Structures are given as structure tokens and as C-alpha cells.
Short mmCIF file of C-alpha atoms and ligand atoms in Angstrom, two decimals:
data_model
loop_
_atom_site.label_atom_id
_atom_site.label_comp_id
_atom_site.label_asym_id
_atom_site.label_seq_id
_atom_site.Cartn_x
_atom_site.Cartn_y
_atom_site.Cartn_z
CA MET A 1 8.99 40.44 -82.64
CA VAL A 2 12.27 38.61 -83.01
CA ARG A 3 12.92 36.12 -80.23
CA ILE A 4 16.47 35.14 -79.55
CA PRO A 5 16.70 31.53 -78.36
CA ASP A 6 17.72 31.30 -74.72
CA THR A 7 21.02 29.63 -75.47
CA ARG A 8 22.04 32.37 -77.87
CA ARG A 9 20.80 35.07 -75.57
CA THR A 10 22.96 33.62 -72.82
CA ALA A 11 25.96 33.43 -75.08
CA LEU A 12 25.52 37.04 -76.14
CA ILE A 13 25.08 38.37 -72.65
CA ARG A 14 27.92 36.45 -71.07
CA PHE A 15 30.39 38.20 -73.42
CA SER A 16 33.46 38.51 -71.24
CA SER A 17 32.46 38.42 -67.58
CA PRO A 18 30.91 35.28 -66.07
CA LEU A 19 29.08 37.56 -63.63
CA ARG A 20 26.67 38.66 -66.33
CA SER A 21 23.45 36.73 -66.66
CA THR A 22 20.02 37.48 -67.99
CA ARG A 23 18.55 36.98 -64.54
CA LEU A 24 20.93 39.55 -63.08
CA THR A 25 19.85 41.99 -65.78
CA VAL A 26 16.20 41.25 -64.97
CA HIS A 27 16.69 41.81 -61.24
CA LEU A 28 18.58 45.05 -61.82
CA GLY A 29 15.85 46.07 -64.24
CA ALA A 30 13.15 45.40 -61.64
CA ALA A 31 14.97 47.47 -58.99
CA LEU A 32 15.57 50.23 -61.51
CA GLY A 33 11.94 50.11 -62.61
CA ILE A 34 10.72 50.57 -59.02
CA ALA A 35 13.16 53.44 -58.32
CA PHE A 36 12.25 55.03 -61.64
CA GLY A 37 8.52 54.66 -61.04
CA VAL A 38 8.68 56.29 -57.60
CA CYS A 39 10.94 59.02 -58.97
CA PHE A 40 8.59 59.69 -61.88
CA VAL A 41 5.41 59.87 -59.80
CA THR A 42 6.94 62.13 -57.14
CA GLY A 43 8.48 64.31 -59.86
CA LEU A 44 5.17 64.60 -61.66
CA LEU A 45 3.56 65.59 -58.38
CA SER A 46 6.16 68.30 -57.80
CA HIS A 47 5.54 69.62 -61.31
CA LEU A 48 1.76 69.69 -60.80
CA ILE A 49 2.12 71.56 -57.50
CA GLN A 50 4.29 74.20 -59.17
CA HIS A 51 2.22 74.46 -62.36
CA PRO A 52 -1.27 73.43 -61.26
CA PRO A 53 -3.76 72.72 -64.02
CA GLY A 54 -7.40 73.59 -63.29
CA TRP A 55 -8.34 70.09 -62.13
CA PHE A 56 -5.42 69.77 -59.71
CA TRP A 57 -5.93 70.22 -56.00
CA TRP A 58 -3.15 70.06 -53.42
CA PRO A 59 -3.95 70.29 -49.69
CA SER A 60 -2.07 72.29 -47.06
CA ARG A 61 -1.93 69.26 -44.75
CA PRO A 62 -0.13 67.13 -43.77
CA ALA A 63 2.34 69.98 -43.48
CA GLY A 64 5.38 67.81 -44.22
CA LEU A 65 3.98 65.83 -47.15
CA TYR A 66 5.85 67.69 -49.89
CA ARG A 67 9.04 67.48 -47.90
CA PHE A 68 8.58 63.69 -47.92
CA THR A 69 7.58 63.28 -51.58
CA GLN A 70 10.36 65.55 -52.84
CA GLY A 71 12.92 63.93 -50.54
CA LEU A 72 11.83 60.63 -52.06
CA HIS A 73 12.12 62.05 -55.58
CA VAL A 74 15.71 63.13 -55.10
CA ALA A 75 16.67 60.04 -53.08
CA THR A 76 15.26 57.56 -55.62
CA GLY A 77 16.79 59.59 -58.45
CA LEU A 78 20.22 59.42 -56.81
CA ALA A 79 19.82 55.70 -56.04
CA THR A 80 19.40 55.07 -59.77
CA VAL A 81 23.01 56.17 -60.36
CA PRO A 82 24.59 52.84 -59.27
CA LEU A 83 21.57 50.84 -60.47
CA LEU A 84 21.72 52.36 -63.93
CA GLY A 85 25.48 51.89 -64.11
CA ALA A 86 25.20 48.21 -63.18
CA LYS A 87 22.30 47.63 -65.54
CA LEU A 88 24.15 49.17 -68.48
CA TRP A 89 27.25 47.14 -67.55
CA SER A 90 25.19 43.95 -67.46
CA VAL A 91 23.92 44.36 -71.01
CA TYR A 92 26.53 46.38 -72.86
CA PRO A 93 28.01 43.40 -74.77
CA ARG A 94 24.66 43.24 -76.53
CA LEU A 95 25.36 46.61 -78.10
CA PHE A 96 27.97 44.84 -80.24
CA THR A 97 25.79 41.99 -81.53
CA TRP A 98 25.99 41.28 -85.23
CA PRO A 99 24.15 42.09 -87.43
CA PRO A 100 23.22 45.30 -85.57
CA VAL A 101 19.65 45.21 -86.87
CA ARG A 102 17.62 42.12 -87.69
CA GLY A 103 14.46 43.49 -89.21
CA LEU A 104 11.97 46.18 -88.33
CA ALA A 105 10.84 44.91 -84.91
CA HIS A 106 14.42 44.53 -83.78
CA ALA A 107 15.27 48.02 -85.04
CA ALA A 108 12.31 49.43 -83.08
CA GLU A 109 13.43 47.56 -79.97
CA ARG A 110 16.98 48.84 -80.22
CA LEU A 111 15.71 52.37 -80.80
CA SER A 112 13.52 52.22 -77.68
CA VAL A 113 16.47 50.93 -75.64
CA ALA A 114 18.65 53.77 -76.94
CA ALA A 115 15.91 56.28 -76.06
CA LEU A 116 15.52 54.74 -72.61
CA ALA A 117 19.23 54.68 -71.81
CA GLY A 118 19.70 58.22 -73.16
CA ALA A 119 16.71 59.61 -71.31
CA ALA A 120 17.66 57.86 -68.06
CA LEU A 121 21.22 59.18 -68.23
CA PHE A 122 19.95 62.68 -69.02
CA GLN A 123 17.58 62.65 -66.03
CA VAL A 124 20.25 61.47 -63.62
CA VAL A 125 22.93 63.86 -64.86
CA SER A 126 20.68 66.93 -65.13
CA GLY A 127 19.12 66.14 -61.73
CA VAL A 128 22.51 65.89 -60.06
CA LEU A 129 23.67 69.11 -61.75
CA ASN A 130 20.55 70.88 -60.49
CA VAL A 131 21.04 69.63 -56.94
CA ALA A 132 24.61 70.91 -57.19
CA ARG A 133 23.25 74.17 -58.72
CA TRP A 134 25.83 73.92 -61.47
CA TYR A 135 24.08 75.22 -64.56
CA PRO A 136 26.78 75.95 -67.19
CA PRO A 137 26.61 72.39 -68.66
CA MET A 138 22.85 72.86 -69.14
CA PRO A 139 22.17 75.41 -71.89
CA PHE A 140 18.42 74.73 -71.51
CA PHE A 141 15.93 75.48 -68.75
CA PHE A 142 16.41 72.56 -66.36
CA THR A 143 12.84 72.24 -65.08
CA THR A 144 11.18 72.03 -68.50
CA ALA A 145 13.77 69.65 -69.95
CA HIS A 146 13.78 67.40 -66.87
CA TYR A 147 9.98 67.24 -66.96
CA TRP A 148 9.60 66.30 -70.62
CA VAL A 149 12.52 63.88 -70.72
CA GLY A 150 10.87 62.20 -67.71
CA TRP A 151 7.85 61.42 -69.90
CA LEU A 152 10.16 60.21 -72.67
CA ALA A 153 11.94 57.89 -70.22
CA VAL A 154 8.70 56.44 -68.89
CA GLY A 155 7.33 55.91 -72.40
CA ALA A 156 10.52 54.16 -73.53
CA LEU A 157 10.53 52.13 -70.31
CA LEU A 158 7.01 50.84 -70.95
CA VAL A 159 7.95 49.86 -74.52
CA HIS A 160 11.11 48.18 -73.26
CA VAL A 161 9.30 46.18 -70.57
CA GLY A 162 6.56 45.22 -73.05
CA VAL A 163 9.13 43.94 -75.53
CA GLN A 164 11.36 42.11 -73.04
CA LEU A 165 8.86 40.64 -70.59
CA PRO A 166 7.55 37.73 -72.69
CA GLY A 167 11.04 36.33 -73.24
CA LEU A 168 12.18 36.55 -69.62
CA ARG A 169 10.02 33.98 -67.89
CA ARG A 170 12.89 31.53 -67.47
CA ALA A 171 15.81 33.90 -67.58
CA PRO A 172 19.09 32.00 -67.33
CA ASP A 173 20.99 32.57 -64.10
CA GLY A 174 24.69 33.18 -63.58
CA PRO A 175 27.05 32.28 -60.75
CA GLY A 176 27.62 35.71 -59.22
CA ARG A 177 24.15 37.25 -59.40
CA ARG A 178 23.66 37.55 -55.64
CA ARG A 179 27.07 39.06 -55.10
CA VAL A 180 26.61 41.63 -57.85
CA LEU A 181 23.13 42.56 -56.59
CA LEU A 182 24.49 42.93 -53.04
CA ALA A 183 27.29 45.15 -54.28
CA VAL A 184 24.86 47.32 -56.22
CA ALA A 185 22.47 47.51 -53.26
CA ALA A 186 25.39 48.52 -51.05
CA ALA A 187 26.41 51.23 -53.52
CA ALA A 188 22.84 52.53 -53.68
CA GLY A 189 22.77 52.49 -49.87
CA VAL A 190 25.99 54.50 -49.64
CA VAL A 191 24.65 57.08 -52.10
CA THR A 192 21.41 57.37 -50.13
CA VAL A 193 23.02 57.61 -46.70
CA SER A 194 25.57 60.15 -47.89
CA THR A 195 22.95 62.47 -49.40
CA ILE A 196 19.66 62.01 -47.53
CA GLY A 197 21.05 63.98 -44.58
CA GLN A 198 20.14 67.06 -46.61
CA THR A 199 16.57 66.41 -45.53
CA VAL A 200 16.79 63.82 -42.71
CA ARG A 201 18.43 65.80 -39.90
CA PRO A 202 19.99 62.92 -37.89
CA LEU A 203 21.94 61.81 -40.96
CA ALA A 204 23.29 65.28 -41.74
CA PRO A 205 26.75 64.55 -40.20
CA VAL A 206 27.37 61.69 -42.67
CA SER A 207 25.88 63.59 -45.58
CA LEU A 208 29.21 63.89 -47.34
CA LEU A 209 27.81 64.12 -50.85
CA ALA A 210 24.94 66.54 -50.17
CA PRO A 211 25.75 70.09 -51.27
CA ARG A 212 23.56 71.66 -48.59
CA ARG A 213 22.78 70.58 -45.07
CA PRO A 214 20.00 71.57 -42.74
CA GLY A 215 21.17 73.71 -39.85
CA THR A 216 23.82 75.62 -41.77
CA GLY A 217 23.38 79.23 -42.88
CA PRO A 218 22.06 82.35 -41.16
CA GLN A 219 19.59 81.55 -38.34
CA GLY A 220 20.37 77.85 -38.80
CA LEU A 221 18.73 77.58 -42.23
CA PRO A 222 20.37 77.21 -45.65
CA VAL A 223 19.88 80.08 -48.10
CA ASN A 224 18.79 79.45 -51.62
CA ARG A 225 19.05 82.93 -53.16
CA THR A 226 20.66 85.78 -51.24
CA ALA A 227 19.26 89.30 -51.01
CA ALA A 228 22.29 90.58 -52.91
CA GLY A 229 21.77 87.93 -55.59
CA ALA A 230 18.13 88.96 -55.94
CA GLY A 231 19.08 92.66 -56.02
CA VAL A 232 16.74 93.58 -53.16
CA ARG A 233 19.11 94.79 -50.44
CA ASP A 234 18.25 98.50 -50.64
CA ALA A 235 14.50 97.99 -51.06
CA ALA A 236 14.41 95.47 -48.20
CA LEU A 237 16.31 97.75 -45.79
CA ASP A 238 14.38 100.91 -46.76
CA PRO A 239 12.67 102.34 -43.62
CA GLY A 240 9.82 103.44 -45.89
CA TYR A 241 9.01 99.77 -46.65
CA ARG A 242 5.30 99.00 -47.06
CA LEU A 243 3.56 95.71 -47.72
CA THR A 244 0.64 96.25 -50.09
CA VAL A 245 -2.42 94.03 -49.66
CA ALA A 246 -4.93 94.58 -52.45
CA GLY A 247 -8.15 93.09 -53.73
CA PHE A 248 -11.91 93.50 -53.86
CA GLY A 249 -11.52 97.18 -54.65
CA ARG A 250 -9.42 97.88 -51.57
CA VAL A 251 -5.75 98.56 -50.98
CA VAL A 252 -4.09 98.37 -47.56
CA GLU A 253 -0.50 99.52 -47.03
CA LEU A 254 1.27 98.17 -43.99
CA SER A 255 4.56 99.33 -42.53
CA LEU A 256 6.71 96.93 -40.54
CA ALA A 257 5.29 98.48 -37.34
CA ASP A 258 1.73 97.97 -38.64
CA LEU A 259 2.50 94.33 -39.36
CA ALA A 260 4.06 93.86 -35.92
CA ALA A 261 0.97 95.40 -34.32
CA LEU A 262 -1.32 92.75 -35.85
CA PRO A 263 -1.86 89.47 -33.95
CA GLN A 264 1.36 87.43 -34.11
CA HIS A 265 1.46 83.65 -34.46
CA THR A 266 4.31 81.16 -34.29
CA THR A 267 4.57 77.93 -36.25
CA VAL A 268 7.28 75.35 -36.91
CA LEU A 269 7.55 74.65 -40.64
CA ALA A 270 10.21 73.37 -43.02
CA ILE A 271 11.51 74.92 -46.19
CA ALA A 272 11.51 71.94 -48.57
CA CYS A 273 13.46 72.88 -51.65
CA VAL A 274 12.77 71.07 -54.93
CA GLU A 275 16.50 70.35 -54.98
CA GLY A 276 16.00 67.85 -52.16
CA TRP A 277 17.24 69.67 -49.09
CA SER A 278 14.90 70.72 -46.34
CA SER A 279 15.26 72.50 -43.04
CA THR A 280 12.88 73.38 -40.24
CA GLY A 281 12.45 76.83 -38.75
CA THR A 282 10.30 78.45 -36.07
CA TRP A 283 8.49 81.26 -37.82
CA THR A 284 6.55 84.15 -36.29
CA GLY A 285 4.35 86.63 -38.09
CA VAL A 286 0.88 87.50 -39.30
CA ARG A 287 -1.52 84.90 -40.64
CA LEU A 288 -2.09 85.40 -44.34
CA ARG A 289 -5.80 84.85 -43.79
CA ASP A 290 -5.87 87.74 -41.30
CA LEU A 291 -4.44 90.03 -43.99
CA VAL A 292 -7.08 88.80 -46.44
CA ALA A 293 -9.74 89.53 -43.82
CA LEU A 294 -8.49 93.17 -43.69
CA LEU A 295 -9.96 93.48 -47.18
CA GLY A 296 -13.31 92.23 -45.92
CA ALA A 297 -12.89 89.00 -47.91
CA ASP A 298 -13.46 85.40 -46.84
CA PRO A 299 -10.11 83.53 -47.00
CA ALA A 300 -11.89 80.22 -47.61
CA ALA A 301 -13.15 81.59 -50.94
CA CYS A 302 -10.00 83.34 -52.15
CA THR A 303 -6.64 82.78 -53.79
CA ALA A 304 -3.70 85.17 -53.74
CA ARG A 305 -0.67 86.16 -55.73
CA VAL A 306 2.31 87.15 -53.61
CA GLU A 307 5.10 89.19 -55.16
CA SER A 308 8.60 90.05 -54.07
CA LEU A 309 10.59 93.26 -54.01
CA GLN A 310 12.77 91.38 -56.49
CA ALA A 311 12.30 93.10 -59.86
CA GLY A 312 12.68 90.08 -62.13
CA GLY A 313 13.43 86.39 -62.15
CA ARG A 314 11.28 83.31 -62.36
CA TYR A 315 10.77 82.98 -58.62
CA ARG A 316 9.90 86.57 -57.70
CA GLY A 317 6.29 85.61 -57.01
CA SER A 318 3.97 82.68 -56.37
CA ASP A 319 0.30 81.81 -56.28
CA VAL A 320 -1.33 80.73 -53.05
CA ALA A 321 -4.27 78.36 -53.53
CA THR A 322 -7.27 78.44 -51.21
CA PRO A 323 -6.26 75.57 -48.87
CA HIS A 324 -2.94 77.26 -48.10
CA LEU A 325 -4.40 80.75 -47.95
CA ALA A 326 -7.03 79.68 -45.43
CA ASP A 327 -4.62 77.56 -43.35
CA GLU A 328 -3.89 79.04 -39.93
CA ARG A 329 -0.24 78.00 -40.25
CA THR A 330 0.35 80.08 -43.38
CA LEU A 331 2.19 83.20 -42.28
CA VAL A 332 3.64 86.37 -43.60
CA ALA A 333 6.65 85.71 -41.43
CA LEU A 334 8.57 88.57 -39.80
CA ARG A 335 10.73 86.52 -37.46
CA LEU A 336 12.70 83.30 -37.56
CA GLY A 337 13.84 81.57 -34.38
CA GLY A 338 12.59 84.56 -32.36
CA GLU A 339 14.71 87.13 -34.21
CA PRO A 340 13.81 89.39 -37.12
CA LEU A 341 14.29 87.53 -40.40
CA ALA A 342 17.83 87.62 -41.73
CA LEU A 343 18.06 89.66 -44.90
CA ASP A 344 18.82 86.50 -46.86
CA HIS A 345 15.78 84.72 -45.46
CA GLY A 346 13.40 87.38 -46.74
CA TYR A 347 13.54 90.42 -44.41
CA PRO A 348 11.31 92.32 -43.87
CA ALA A 349 8.59 89.74 -44.62
CA ARG A 350 8.29 86.41 -46.37
CA LEU A 351 5.68 83.79 -47.04
CA ILE A 352 5.85 80.47 -45.20
CA ALA A 353 3.08 77.91 -45.73
CA PRO A 354 2.64 74.22 -44.90
CA ASN A 355 3.05 71.56 -47.59
CA ARG A 356 4.49 73.81 -50.29
CA PRO A 357 7.75 73.57 -52.28
CA GLY A 358 10.46 75.96 -51.09
CA VAL A 359 10.39 77.68 -54.43
CA LEU A 360 6.87 78.92 -53.62
CA GLN A 361 7.88 80.34 -50.21
CA THR A 362 8.41 83.82 -51.60
CA LYS A 363 10.92 86.06 -49.82
CA TRP A 364 11.05 89.90 -49.50
CA LEU A 365 7.29 90.33 -49.96
CA SER A 366 6.10 93.60 -51.45
CA ARG A 367 2.54 92.90 -52.58
CA ILE A 368 -0.28 90.45 -51.97
CA THR A 369 -3.10 90.52 -54.50
CA VAL A 370 -6.23 88.68 -53.38
CA ARG A 371 -8.85 87.33 -55.76
CA SER A 372 -12.02 85.40 -55.46
CA ALA A 373 -11.38 81.67 -56.07
CA ARG A 374 -12.98 80.29 -59.27
N1 LIG B 1 11.80 86.39 -54.00
C1 LIG B 1 12.31 85.14 -53.98
N2 LIG B 1 11.87 84.25 -53.08
C2 LIG B 1 12.37 83.00 -53.03
C3 LIG B 1 13.35 82.57 -53.97
C4 LIG B 1 13.81 83.51 -54.92
O1 LIG B 1 14.68 83.23 -55.76
N3 LIG B 1 13.27 84.78 -54.89
N4 LIG B 1 13.85 81.26 -53.90
C5 LIG B 1 12.93 80.26 -53.31
C6 LIG B 1 13.53 78.95 -53.11
S1 LIG B 1 13.92 78.05 -54.50
C7 LIG B 1 13.69 78.39 -51.86
S2 LIG B 1 14.20 76.78 -51.66
C8 LIG B 1 13.42 79.19 -50.64
C9 LIG B 1 14.60 79.11 -49.72
O2 LIG B 1 14.39 79.93 -48.61
P1 LIG B 1 15.65 80.33 -47.73
O3 LIG B 1 16.70 80.88 -48.65
O4 LIG B 1 15.16 81.31 -46.73
O5 LIG B 1 16.09 79.04 -47.07
O6 LIG B 1 13.13 80.54 -50.95
C10 LIG B 1 12.27 80.74 -52.02
N5 LIG B 1 11.90 82.14 -52.10
MO1 LIG B 2 14.34 75.95 -53.84
#
């Protein structure tokens, strides 16, 4: 590895502004590393919950855990915006050092920095676009790209830290480090306070930058995809509607009146969207495990696939793992806030389960297929 002597390093970094110093860069890097680490782990968790490999197990309690981890994912991701900007500002003069490459090790180092900066920018920009649900600038499938570039960023980050750490033990300081760090911390604070209201209710009024707020929308809950958007209006309003529950060689067809005649339960649970917003509702309906029991099956030994009236689309169905299927708070909800579900919230019936991403809370249910777990 090529070591630049401290004096030269200082000279290179100082470039034009006296505020730049290696120690500032190190401190920004540490803050960025923590935010990035939390963002990566919570993002990985969200991915595993949505695409569970065989070894993965996710409980149904505590009910609000996913709401917390995904809120943290989006909040730490957004906090990296000012941190990343300041960090790039603090080192950008180095991009113009001459000669641009001093040997193989230096070339590898510069390449890893380019990969890191590129990946970090991609994650922040694509994440913000997804929160804003503005997809035209992303000609790829957001979830897959965001997931794999996350791994790329973490890999490049580890290389970067490994390369830089040995030379930073006595990083030279600059005069304005504290002021710059305070300014960056303040900027990160403003970003957090102005967006976290999308999931922390008391801060909703100052949530100027959050595209969605809890408490807005029909029945006081934001809508992710409308019935018209999903193309289910006619099927959902059809008086001949039946919910099919099938498995273990049996098929049960339930009308809305049949469902309403089964024991009703009420539970307070949040929709926690992967996009970072969340909102709490009071749901009433039939326990999923009671429907499974209609088939003569033991809910504690089953999983289920729930499907929507929606004909196509990635989110028309979801899998319910055993902990959620057996949980007494998991409902096929018919009512929200004491009234029949609004059409846009999944009328006539939707799934609502504790500790699950919003994307798995399938609306406009048409069929539940129950299988033995294993
Ligand atoms: N059938 C169906 N169900 C769905 C979706 C969908 O697109 N189709 N979107 C999901 C997503 S991403 C979220 S966040 C929640 C939002 O529920 P709400 O619109 O009632 O707030 O519904 C989920 N259920
Ligand atoms: Mo969502």
C-alpha cells in the first residue's frame, strides 16, 4: 500500500478551504459508517422478511418491531444525505491529485473509493425516489437493485476502511472541525425531524419533507394502492363475493355475511410500509387461525398463502408464516375504526398481522390456501 506522508496528505486535503482536515474527514466517515451500518442491517432484515430463505425465522411479536426497524432504515438512510455530501466535500480535492494513479495498490484504492461513492449515492437517490414513489428515473426494479447495490456499498466500505485505517491514527486536525461537524449534525437533524413524522405520530405536523403522513387518507390511514389502481373495484363490490379458504382436501366458501357471523375480534395494529411511513388502525374481523381451524387443521403447524382479487402485480398475494398465522392478533379484517373497510383499504376483507411489512398486508382477499408447515 502507498502511504502518503502526513504533511503531504494535509497539503492535499486542505486544497482551498481551511475548514478541511483529515480529522474532519475521519469524524464524518465514522458518523457515516454508523448510519450506513444501521441502514444496511435494517435493510437486510427487511429483505429477509419479504424473501425468507429456509433458515430465516421472523416472529409475530413484538407487534411493532418491523415498524421500528424499517423506520430506522429510512431515517438513517435519509440522515446520510447531509453526511455523504459533507464527506464528499471534505475529500473532493483529492480527486484531482497528480499523478492520478501511483501504482497498483493506489489504483485499487481509488477504484474502491469510486465504487463506494457511486454505490452510496445510488442507494440514497434510489431510496429517496422510492419513498417519493417516483419511478420514471429508475428503469430497473427498485427493490432488487437497492438490495444488491447495498452489498456492493458495504463491501467497498470495508475495503475503504481497511485501506485508510492504518494511516489515520494521528489524523491532522483543522481549525473549523467542530463547527463543520455541528453544521452537518444540524442538517442531519433537520432532515430527520422533517421526515420521521411519517412514522412518529407526534412529529407529523413538522414532517414537511415526508410524502405521506399518518392520519391522512380514508378512515385516517394513508393508502398505498387504490382499488381503482389495482383494478378490483367491480370484484370487490360484487354482492356475490366469496372468500375461499382451502387446504387439506377441503374448500370453504364464505360470503361477507358468513364472515361476519364468525367470532369477531378487534386489535390495534399499524401498517408499516417499507417506504418508511406507518399508521395505526383499529381493525375488526375474523382471526386467521379460526379460518384455518375450519379446515380441521392446527394453525400452529401450518403456513398460508393469501391472494387478492387483484389479477396481477407483484403484491397481489403474500405468504403467512406459522408465527403470524397462529397469532391471535392476525385478522382477516372486515372493519377499520368500527366501520366497514374503505374500498381502498381492502374491502371486503384484508389481512392485517403484527410485525409484518405493509407490503405483506394483502388487501381485497379472495383466497387463502393453507398448507402444512415444513
Ligand atoms: N392486493 C394488494 N394488497 C396490498 C398492496 C397491493 O398493491 N395490492 N399494497 C400493500 C402495501 S405496499 C401497503 S404499504 C399496504 C397499505 O395498506 P393501505 O393502503 O390500506 O394503507 O397494503 C398492502 N396490500
Ligand atoms: Mo407498502
